[in-house]
Coordinates of C-alpha atoms and ligand atoms in Angstrom, one line a residue:
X6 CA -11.7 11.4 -5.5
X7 CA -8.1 9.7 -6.1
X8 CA -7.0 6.3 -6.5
X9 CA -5.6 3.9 -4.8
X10 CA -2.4 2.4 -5.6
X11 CA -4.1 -0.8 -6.8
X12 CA -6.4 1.6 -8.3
X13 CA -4.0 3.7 -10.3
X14 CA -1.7 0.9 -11.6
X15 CA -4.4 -1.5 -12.8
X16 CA -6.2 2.2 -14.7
X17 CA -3.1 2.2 -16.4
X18 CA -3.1 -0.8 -17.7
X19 CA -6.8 -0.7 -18.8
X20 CA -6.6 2.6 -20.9
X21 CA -9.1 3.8 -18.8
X22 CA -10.1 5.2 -15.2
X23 CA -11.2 1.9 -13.1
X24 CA -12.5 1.8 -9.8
X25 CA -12.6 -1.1 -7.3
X26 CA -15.4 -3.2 -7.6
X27 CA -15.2 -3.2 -11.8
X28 CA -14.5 -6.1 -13.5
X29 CA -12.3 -5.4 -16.2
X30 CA -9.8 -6.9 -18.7
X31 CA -6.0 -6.0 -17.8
X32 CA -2.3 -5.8 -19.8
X33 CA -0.3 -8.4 -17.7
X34 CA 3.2 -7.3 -17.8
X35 CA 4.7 -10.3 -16.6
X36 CA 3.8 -14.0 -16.1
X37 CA 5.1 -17.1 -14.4
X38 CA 4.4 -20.6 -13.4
X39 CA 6.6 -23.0 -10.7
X40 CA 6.9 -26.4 -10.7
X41 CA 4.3 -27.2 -9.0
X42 CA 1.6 -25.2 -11.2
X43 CA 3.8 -24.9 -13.9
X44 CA 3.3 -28.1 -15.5
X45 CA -0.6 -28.1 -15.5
X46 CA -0.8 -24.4 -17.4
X47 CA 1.8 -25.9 -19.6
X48 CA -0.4 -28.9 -20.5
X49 CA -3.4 -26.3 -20.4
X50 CA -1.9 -24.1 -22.9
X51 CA -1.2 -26.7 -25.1
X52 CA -4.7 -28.2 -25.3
X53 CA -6.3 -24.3 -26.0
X54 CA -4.4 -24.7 -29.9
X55 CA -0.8 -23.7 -31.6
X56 CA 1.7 -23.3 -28.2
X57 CA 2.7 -19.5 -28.2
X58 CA 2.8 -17.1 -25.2
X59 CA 2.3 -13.6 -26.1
X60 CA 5.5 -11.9 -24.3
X61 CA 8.0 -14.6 -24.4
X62 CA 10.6 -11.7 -23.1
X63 CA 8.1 -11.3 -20.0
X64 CA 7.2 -15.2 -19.1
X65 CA 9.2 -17.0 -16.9
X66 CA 9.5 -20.5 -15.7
X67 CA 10.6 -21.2 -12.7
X68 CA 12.2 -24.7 -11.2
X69 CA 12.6 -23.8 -7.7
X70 CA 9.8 -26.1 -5.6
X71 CA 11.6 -29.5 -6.1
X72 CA 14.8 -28.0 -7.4
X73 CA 17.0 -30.2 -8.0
X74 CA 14.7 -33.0 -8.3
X75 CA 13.7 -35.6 -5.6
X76 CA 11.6 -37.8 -8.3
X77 CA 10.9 -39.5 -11.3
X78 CA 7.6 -37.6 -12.2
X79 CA 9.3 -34.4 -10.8
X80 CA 12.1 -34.8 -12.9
X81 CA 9.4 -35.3 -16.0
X82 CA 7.8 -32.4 -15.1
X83 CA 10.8 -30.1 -15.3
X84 CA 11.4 -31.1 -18.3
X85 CA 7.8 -30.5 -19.6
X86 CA 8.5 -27.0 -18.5
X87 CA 12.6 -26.4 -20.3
X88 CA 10.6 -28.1 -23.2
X89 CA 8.0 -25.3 -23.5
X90 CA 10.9 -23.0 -23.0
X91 CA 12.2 -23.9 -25.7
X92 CA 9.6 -24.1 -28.0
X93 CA 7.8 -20.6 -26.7
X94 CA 10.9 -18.7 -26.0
X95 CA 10.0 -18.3 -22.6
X96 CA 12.5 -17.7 -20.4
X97 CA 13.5 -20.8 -18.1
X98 CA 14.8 -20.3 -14.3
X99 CA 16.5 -23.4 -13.6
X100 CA 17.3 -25.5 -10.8
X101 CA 20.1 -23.3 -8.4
X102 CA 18.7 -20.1 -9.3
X103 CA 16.1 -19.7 -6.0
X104 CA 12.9 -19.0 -5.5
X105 CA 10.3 -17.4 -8.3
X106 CA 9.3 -14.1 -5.9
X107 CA 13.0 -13.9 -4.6
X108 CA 13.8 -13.4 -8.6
X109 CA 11.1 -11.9 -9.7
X110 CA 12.1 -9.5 -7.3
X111 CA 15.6 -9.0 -7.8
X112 CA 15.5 -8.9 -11.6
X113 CA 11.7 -8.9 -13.3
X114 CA 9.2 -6.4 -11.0
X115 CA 8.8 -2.9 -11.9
X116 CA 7.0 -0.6 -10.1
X117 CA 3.5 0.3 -11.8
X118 CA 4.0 -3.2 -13.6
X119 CA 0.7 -5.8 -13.7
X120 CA 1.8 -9.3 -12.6
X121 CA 0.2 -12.6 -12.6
X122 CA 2.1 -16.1 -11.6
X123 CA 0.6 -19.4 -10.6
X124 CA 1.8 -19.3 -6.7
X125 CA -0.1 -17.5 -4.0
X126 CA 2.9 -15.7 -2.8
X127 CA 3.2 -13.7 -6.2
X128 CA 2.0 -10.9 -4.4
X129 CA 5.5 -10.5 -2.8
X130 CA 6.4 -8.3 -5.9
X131 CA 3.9 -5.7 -4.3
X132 CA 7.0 -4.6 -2.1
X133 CA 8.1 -3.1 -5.7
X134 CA 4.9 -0.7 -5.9
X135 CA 3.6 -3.6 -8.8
X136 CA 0.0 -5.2 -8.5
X137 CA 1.2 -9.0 -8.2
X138 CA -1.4 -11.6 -7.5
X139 CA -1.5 -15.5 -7.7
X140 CA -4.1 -17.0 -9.9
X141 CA -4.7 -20.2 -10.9
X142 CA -2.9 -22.6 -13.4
X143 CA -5.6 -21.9 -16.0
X144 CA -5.9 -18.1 -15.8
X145 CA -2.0 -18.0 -16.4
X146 CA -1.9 -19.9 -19.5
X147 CA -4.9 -17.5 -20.7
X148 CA -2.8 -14.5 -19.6
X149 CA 0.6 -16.0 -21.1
X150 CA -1.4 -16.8 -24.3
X151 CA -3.3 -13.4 -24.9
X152 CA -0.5 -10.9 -22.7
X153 CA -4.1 -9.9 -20.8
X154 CA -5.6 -10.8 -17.6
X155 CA -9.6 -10.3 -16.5
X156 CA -10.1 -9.5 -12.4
X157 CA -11.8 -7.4 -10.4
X158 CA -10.5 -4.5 -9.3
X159 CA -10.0 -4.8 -5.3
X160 CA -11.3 -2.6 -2.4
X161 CA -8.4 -1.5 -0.2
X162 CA -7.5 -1.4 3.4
X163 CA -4.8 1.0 4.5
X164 CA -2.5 0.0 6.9
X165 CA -0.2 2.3 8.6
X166 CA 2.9 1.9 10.4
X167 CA 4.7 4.2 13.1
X168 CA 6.9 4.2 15.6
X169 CA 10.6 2.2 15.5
X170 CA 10.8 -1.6 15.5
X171 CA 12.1 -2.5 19.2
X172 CA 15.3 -4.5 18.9
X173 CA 14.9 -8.1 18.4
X174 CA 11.5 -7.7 16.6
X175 CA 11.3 -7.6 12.7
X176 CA 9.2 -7.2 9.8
X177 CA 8.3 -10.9 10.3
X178 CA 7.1 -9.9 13.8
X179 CA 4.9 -6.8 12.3
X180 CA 3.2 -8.7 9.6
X181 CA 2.5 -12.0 11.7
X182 CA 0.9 -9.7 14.4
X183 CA -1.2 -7.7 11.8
X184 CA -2.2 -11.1 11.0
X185 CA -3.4 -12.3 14.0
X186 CA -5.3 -9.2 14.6
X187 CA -7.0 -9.4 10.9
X188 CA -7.4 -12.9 10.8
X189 CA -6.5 -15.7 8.1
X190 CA -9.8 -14.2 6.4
X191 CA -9.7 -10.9 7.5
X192 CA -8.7 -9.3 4.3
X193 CA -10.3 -11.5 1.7
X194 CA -9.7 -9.9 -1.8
X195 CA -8.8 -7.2 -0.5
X196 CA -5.1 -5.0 -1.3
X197 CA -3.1 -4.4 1.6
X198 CA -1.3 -1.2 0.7
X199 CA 1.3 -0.8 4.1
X200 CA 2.8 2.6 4.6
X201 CA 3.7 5.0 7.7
X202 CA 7.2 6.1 8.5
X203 CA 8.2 2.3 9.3
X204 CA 7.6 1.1 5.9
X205 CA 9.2 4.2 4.4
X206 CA 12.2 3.6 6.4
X207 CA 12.4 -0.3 5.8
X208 CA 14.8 -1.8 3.3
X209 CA 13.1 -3.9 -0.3
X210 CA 13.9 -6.8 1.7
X211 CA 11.8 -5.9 4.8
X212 CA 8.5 -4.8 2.3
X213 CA 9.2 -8.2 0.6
X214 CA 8.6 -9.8 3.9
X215 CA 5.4 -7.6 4.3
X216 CA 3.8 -8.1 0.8
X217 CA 4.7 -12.0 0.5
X218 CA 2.5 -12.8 3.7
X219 CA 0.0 -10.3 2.9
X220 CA -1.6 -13.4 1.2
X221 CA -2.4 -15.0 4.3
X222 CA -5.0 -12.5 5.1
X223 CA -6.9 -13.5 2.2
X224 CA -5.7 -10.6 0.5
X225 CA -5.4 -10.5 -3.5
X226 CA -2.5 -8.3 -2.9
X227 CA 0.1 -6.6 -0.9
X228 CA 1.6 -3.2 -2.0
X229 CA 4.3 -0.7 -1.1
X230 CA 4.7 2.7 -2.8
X231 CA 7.9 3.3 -5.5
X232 CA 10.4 5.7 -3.3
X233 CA 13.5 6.2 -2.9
X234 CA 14.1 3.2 -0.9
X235 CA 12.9 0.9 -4.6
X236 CA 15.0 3.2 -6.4
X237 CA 18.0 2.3 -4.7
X238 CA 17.5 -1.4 -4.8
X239 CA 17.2 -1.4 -8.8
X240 CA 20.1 0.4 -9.2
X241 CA 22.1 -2.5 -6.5
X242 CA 19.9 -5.1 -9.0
X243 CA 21.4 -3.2 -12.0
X244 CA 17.7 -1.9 -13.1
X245 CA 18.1 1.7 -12.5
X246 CA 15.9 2.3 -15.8
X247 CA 12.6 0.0 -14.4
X248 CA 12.4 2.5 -11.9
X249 CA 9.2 4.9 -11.9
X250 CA 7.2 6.4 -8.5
X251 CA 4.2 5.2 -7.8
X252 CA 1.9 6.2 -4.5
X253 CA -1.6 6.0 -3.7
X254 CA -3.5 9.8 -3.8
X255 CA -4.0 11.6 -0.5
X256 CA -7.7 11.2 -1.0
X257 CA -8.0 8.0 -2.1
X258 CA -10.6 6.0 -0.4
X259 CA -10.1 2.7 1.7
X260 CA -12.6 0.0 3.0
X261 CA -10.3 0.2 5.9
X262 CA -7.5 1.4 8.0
X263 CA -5.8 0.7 10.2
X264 CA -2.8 2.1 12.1
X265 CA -0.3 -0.1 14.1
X266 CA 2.3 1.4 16.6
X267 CA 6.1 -0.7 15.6
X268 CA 7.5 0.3 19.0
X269 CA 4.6 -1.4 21.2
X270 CA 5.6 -5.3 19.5
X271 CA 7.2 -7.8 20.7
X272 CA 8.6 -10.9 18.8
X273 CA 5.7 -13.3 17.5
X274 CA 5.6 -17.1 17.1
X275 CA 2.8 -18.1 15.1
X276 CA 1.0 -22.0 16.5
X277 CA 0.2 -24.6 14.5
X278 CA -1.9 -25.2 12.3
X279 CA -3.5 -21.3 11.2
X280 CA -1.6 -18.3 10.0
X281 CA -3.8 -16.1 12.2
X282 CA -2.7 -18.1 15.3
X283 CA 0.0 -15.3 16.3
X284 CA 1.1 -15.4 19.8
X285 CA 4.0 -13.2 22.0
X286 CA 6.8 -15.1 22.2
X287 CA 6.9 -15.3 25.8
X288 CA 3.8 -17.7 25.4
X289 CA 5.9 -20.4 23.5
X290 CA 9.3 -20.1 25.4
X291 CA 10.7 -24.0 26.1
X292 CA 8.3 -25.5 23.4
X293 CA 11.1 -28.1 22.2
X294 CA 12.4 -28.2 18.5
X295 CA 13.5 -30.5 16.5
X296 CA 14.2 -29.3 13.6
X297 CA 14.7 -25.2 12.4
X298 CA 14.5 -24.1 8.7
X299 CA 15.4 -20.7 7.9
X300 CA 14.8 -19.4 4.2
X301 CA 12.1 -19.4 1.8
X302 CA 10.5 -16.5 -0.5
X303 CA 9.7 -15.0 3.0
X304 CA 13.0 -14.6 4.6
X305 CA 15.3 -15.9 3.3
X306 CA 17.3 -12.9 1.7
X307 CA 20.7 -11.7 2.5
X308 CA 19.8 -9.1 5.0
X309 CA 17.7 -11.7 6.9
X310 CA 20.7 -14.7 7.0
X311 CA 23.1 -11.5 8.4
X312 CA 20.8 -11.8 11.4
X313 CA 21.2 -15.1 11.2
X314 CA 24.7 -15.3 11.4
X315 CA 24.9 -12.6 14.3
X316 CA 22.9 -14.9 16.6
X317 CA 25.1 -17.8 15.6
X318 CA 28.2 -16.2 15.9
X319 CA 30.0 -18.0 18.3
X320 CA 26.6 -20.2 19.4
X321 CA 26.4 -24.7 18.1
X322 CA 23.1 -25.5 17.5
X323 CA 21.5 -27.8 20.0
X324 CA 22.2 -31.4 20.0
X325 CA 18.4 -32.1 19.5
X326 CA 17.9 -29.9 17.1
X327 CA 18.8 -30.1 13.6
X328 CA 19.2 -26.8 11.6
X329 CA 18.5 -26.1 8.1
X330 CA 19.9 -22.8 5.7
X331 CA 18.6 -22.0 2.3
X332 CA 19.3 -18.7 0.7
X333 CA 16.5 -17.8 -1.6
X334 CA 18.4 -17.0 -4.6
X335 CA 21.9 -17.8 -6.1
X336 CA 22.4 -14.0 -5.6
X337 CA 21.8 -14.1 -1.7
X338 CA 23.9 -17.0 -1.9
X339 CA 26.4 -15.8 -3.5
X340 CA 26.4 -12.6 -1.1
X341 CA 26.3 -14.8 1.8
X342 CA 29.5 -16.8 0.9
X343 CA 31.6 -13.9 0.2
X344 CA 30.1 -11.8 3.3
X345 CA 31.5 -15.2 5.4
X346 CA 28.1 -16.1 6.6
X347 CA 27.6 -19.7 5.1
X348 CA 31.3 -20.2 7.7
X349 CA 29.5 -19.1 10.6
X350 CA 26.3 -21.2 10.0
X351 CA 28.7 -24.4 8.8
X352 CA 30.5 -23.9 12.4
X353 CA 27.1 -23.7 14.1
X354 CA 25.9 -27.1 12.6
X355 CA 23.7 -25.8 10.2
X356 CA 23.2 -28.0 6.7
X357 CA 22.9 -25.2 3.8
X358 CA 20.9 -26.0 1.4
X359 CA 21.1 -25.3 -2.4
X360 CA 18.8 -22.3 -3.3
X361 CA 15.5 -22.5 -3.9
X362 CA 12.1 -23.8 -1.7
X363 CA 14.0 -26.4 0.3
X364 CA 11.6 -28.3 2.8
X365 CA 9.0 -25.2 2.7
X366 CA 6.1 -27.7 0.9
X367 CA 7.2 -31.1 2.4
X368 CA 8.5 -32.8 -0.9
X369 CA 12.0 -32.5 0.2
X370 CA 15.0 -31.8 1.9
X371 CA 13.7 -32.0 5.1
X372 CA 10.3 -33.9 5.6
X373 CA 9.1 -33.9 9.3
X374 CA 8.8 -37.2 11.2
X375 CA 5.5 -38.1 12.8
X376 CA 5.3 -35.6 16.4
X377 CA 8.4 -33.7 15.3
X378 CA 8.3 -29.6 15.6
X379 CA 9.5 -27.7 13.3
X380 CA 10.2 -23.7 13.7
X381 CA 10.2 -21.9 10.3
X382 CA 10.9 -18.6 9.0
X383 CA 8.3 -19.7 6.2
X384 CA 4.7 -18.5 5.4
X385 CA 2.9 -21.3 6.0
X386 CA 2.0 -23.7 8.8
X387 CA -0.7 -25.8 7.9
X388 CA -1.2 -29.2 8.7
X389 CA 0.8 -31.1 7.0
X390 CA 2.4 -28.2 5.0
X391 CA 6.0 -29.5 5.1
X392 CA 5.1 -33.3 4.2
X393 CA 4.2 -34.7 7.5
X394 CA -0.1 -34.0 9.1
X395 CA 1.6 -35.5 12.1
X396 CA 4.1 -32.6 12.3
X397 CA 3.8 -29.2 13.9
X398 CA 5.0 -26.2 12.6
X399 CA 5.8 -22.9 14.3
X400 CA 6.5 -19.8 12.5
X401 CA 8.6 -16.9 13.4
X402 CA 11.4 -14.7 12.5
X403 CA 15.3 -15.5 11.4
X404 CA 16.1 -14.0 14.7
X405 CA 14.1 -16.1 17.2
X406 CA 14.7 -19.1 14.7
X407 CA 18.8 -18.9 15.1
X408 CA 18.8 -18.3 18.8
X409 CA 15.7 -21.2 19.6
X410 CA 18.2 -23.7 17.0
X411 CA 21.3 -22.8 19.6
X412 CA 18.8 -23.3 22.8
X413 CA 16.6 -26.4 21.5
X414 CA 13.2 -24.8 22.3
X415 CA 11.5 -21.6 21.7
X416 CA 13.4 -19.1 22.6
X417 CA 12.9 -14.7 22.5
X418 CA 16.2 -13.6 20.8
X419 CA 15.8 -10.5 22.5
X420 CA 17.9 -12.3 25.7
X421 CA 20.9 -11.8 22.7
X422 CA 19.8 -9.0 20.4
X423 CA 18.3 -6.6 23.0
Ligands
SF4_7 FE1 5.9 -21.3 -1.9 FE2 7.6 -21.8 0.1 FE3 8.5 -21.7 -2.4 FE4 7.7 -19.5 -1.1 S1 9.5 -20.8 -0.6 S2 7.3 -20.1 -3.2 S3 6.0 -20.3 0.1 S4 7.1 -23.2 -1.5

């Protein structure tokens, strides 16, 4: 019987054949903490003996959650983490670089590669063909320390994807429905490998959306087969050589499958205060907002602010609704200001934020009043999620997030993108 793909890349890093269901004891290829997490593993690591990591060249530490800093104890932290940096030889990603999965992405994951940070989303790298999964702040200083990883090797559901993405309705819109129909715990431990002729025709960035969110199915990861399409980003990222296929065996076996038609969806808002509460648009149109953030390690890549920028084209935000911009990495940002986008969202009203997690976990840069909606292109809507349990959050696409800002309610951006 063949393997899956989480199958086949964590065999190869075990020196032997492993099937889901084993527990076994994994090479990590690469590890990283946030600011958040980061600080605990630090402290963590330092209390297990002597302060080394085993792959310096392979550990990162990011500064991207409260980047730059709104606080005293945040600003200690940092510099608990550029400290270890320097003594380990870790490498640091410091404040204005963007978001850990948007730069793991661009300039770390490989396909085939095993990696482990200390942020649930780390499973965003799975758009990459690696096996990427969030752990705890413990199990990454073990895994920095010793350069190995124990888990258990996941059961898989296959999810397949046909048919062509109606206009107006994204990847966002595909993964928050698959969402709703699995459920928040739908897909606990599980790997979500995603293919079909959609996926294979979808850009890095669109698998990135898939794979980060896969997370919110319970699922330890999210993966994409290496094709042509990862090839091609690692040459644009100047990685050409990281570059290897990887794809699941025709006769692997699956816990699951399941097969979704792209053409039949329509653009999805998801309610507060679950993951899994995905709804049609049309069953939130003229739900007033207050406040729209567009970004995140979810969408808020280059390709996703060019939408963005073609729904505010010519279009002022609302005056009751205030809108928020923040590129997920310097890169995107960089792209953005010489593509002229960062003009169009400037004219619009937007406020652009410096890269990184802007208000995505409530400690800054855009804290919701008590009652106040927000509609985010983020991952997350829990209560209180964005620094306010008296706040509501709405998640969506960069599409119906740009034309609800212009409108000052829920809007379907299919009225402009149809
Ligand atoms: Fe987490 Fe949001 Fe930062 Fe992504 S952008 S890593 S979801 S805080």
């Amino acid at each position: 019987m063949g393997m899956t793909l989480a199958e086949k890349i964590i065999s190869r890093h075990c020196g032997r054949q492993v099937r889901a269901g084993q527990f076994v004891v994994a090479d990590v290829d690469l590890c990283f903490l946030q600011d958040g997490t980061g600080p605990l593993a630090v402290r963590e690591l330092e209390q297990m003996g002597p302060t080394r990591v085993a792959h310096p060249e392979r550990t990162v530490l990011f500064i991207d959650h409260a980047a730059p800093s709104p606080r005293r104890e945040l600003s200690n932290d940092h510099v608990t983490l550029r400290q270890f940096a320097q003594k380990t030889g870790a490498l640091l990603s410091d404040v204005g670089q963007g978001v850990c999965h948007q730069i793991v992405s661009e300039s770390y994951a490989r396909p085939g590669d095993i990696i482990i940070g200390a942020d649930s989303h780390t499973c965003t790298a799975g758009a990459l063909g690696a096996f990427a999964t969030g752990m705890g702040s413990t199990d990454v200083a073990v895994a920095m320390a010793l350069g190995k990883v124990w888990f258990k090797v996941p059961e898989s559901f296959k999810i397949t994807v046909s048919g062509a993405l109606p206009p107006g309705v994204y990847a966002k819109d595909l993964i928050l429905s698959l969402i709703g129909r699995l459920g928040a715990d739908g897909a606990t431990y599980k790997a979500l490998e995603m293919n079909g002729e959609t996926v294979e025709r979808m850009s890095i960035g669109e698998r990135l959306t898939l794979a980060n969110m896969a997370v919110e199915t319970g699922a330890k990861a999210g993966l994409v087969a290496a094709d042509e399409v990862t090839r091609q980003y690692l040459k644009q990222q100047g990685r050409a050589d990281d570059f290897s296929p990887i794809a699941a065996d025709p006769d692997a076996h699956y816990e699951r499958i399941m097969e979704i038609d792209a053409s039949e969806l329509v653009p999805q808002i998801c309610f507060p205060h679950q993951v899994d509460n995905t709804k049609p648009v049309s069953e939130a149109v003229g739900i007033r907002v207050d406040q729209v953030f567009i970004g995140t390690c979810t969408n808020g890549r280059l390709e996703d602010l060019r939408v963005v920028a073609r729904v505010l084209k010519g279009r002022t935000c609302h005056p009751g609704t205030r809108l928020i911009v923040c590129p997920a990495s310097r890169r995107v940002y960089l792209d953005a200001v010489r593509e002229g986008l960062l003009e169009v969202f400037l004219a619009a009203g937007a406020s652009v934020l410096p890269p990184g997690c802007g208000p995505c976990v409530g400690v800054h840069q855009g804290v919701l009043a008590d009652g106040e909606v927000c509609l985010s292109t983020a991952n997350r809507n829990f209560k209180g999620r964005m620094g306010n349990p008296e706040a509501f959050i709405y998640l969506c696409s960069p599409a119906t997030a740009a034309y609800s800002a212009t409108r000052g309610e829920i809007s379907d951006p299919r009225e402009v993108l149809g």
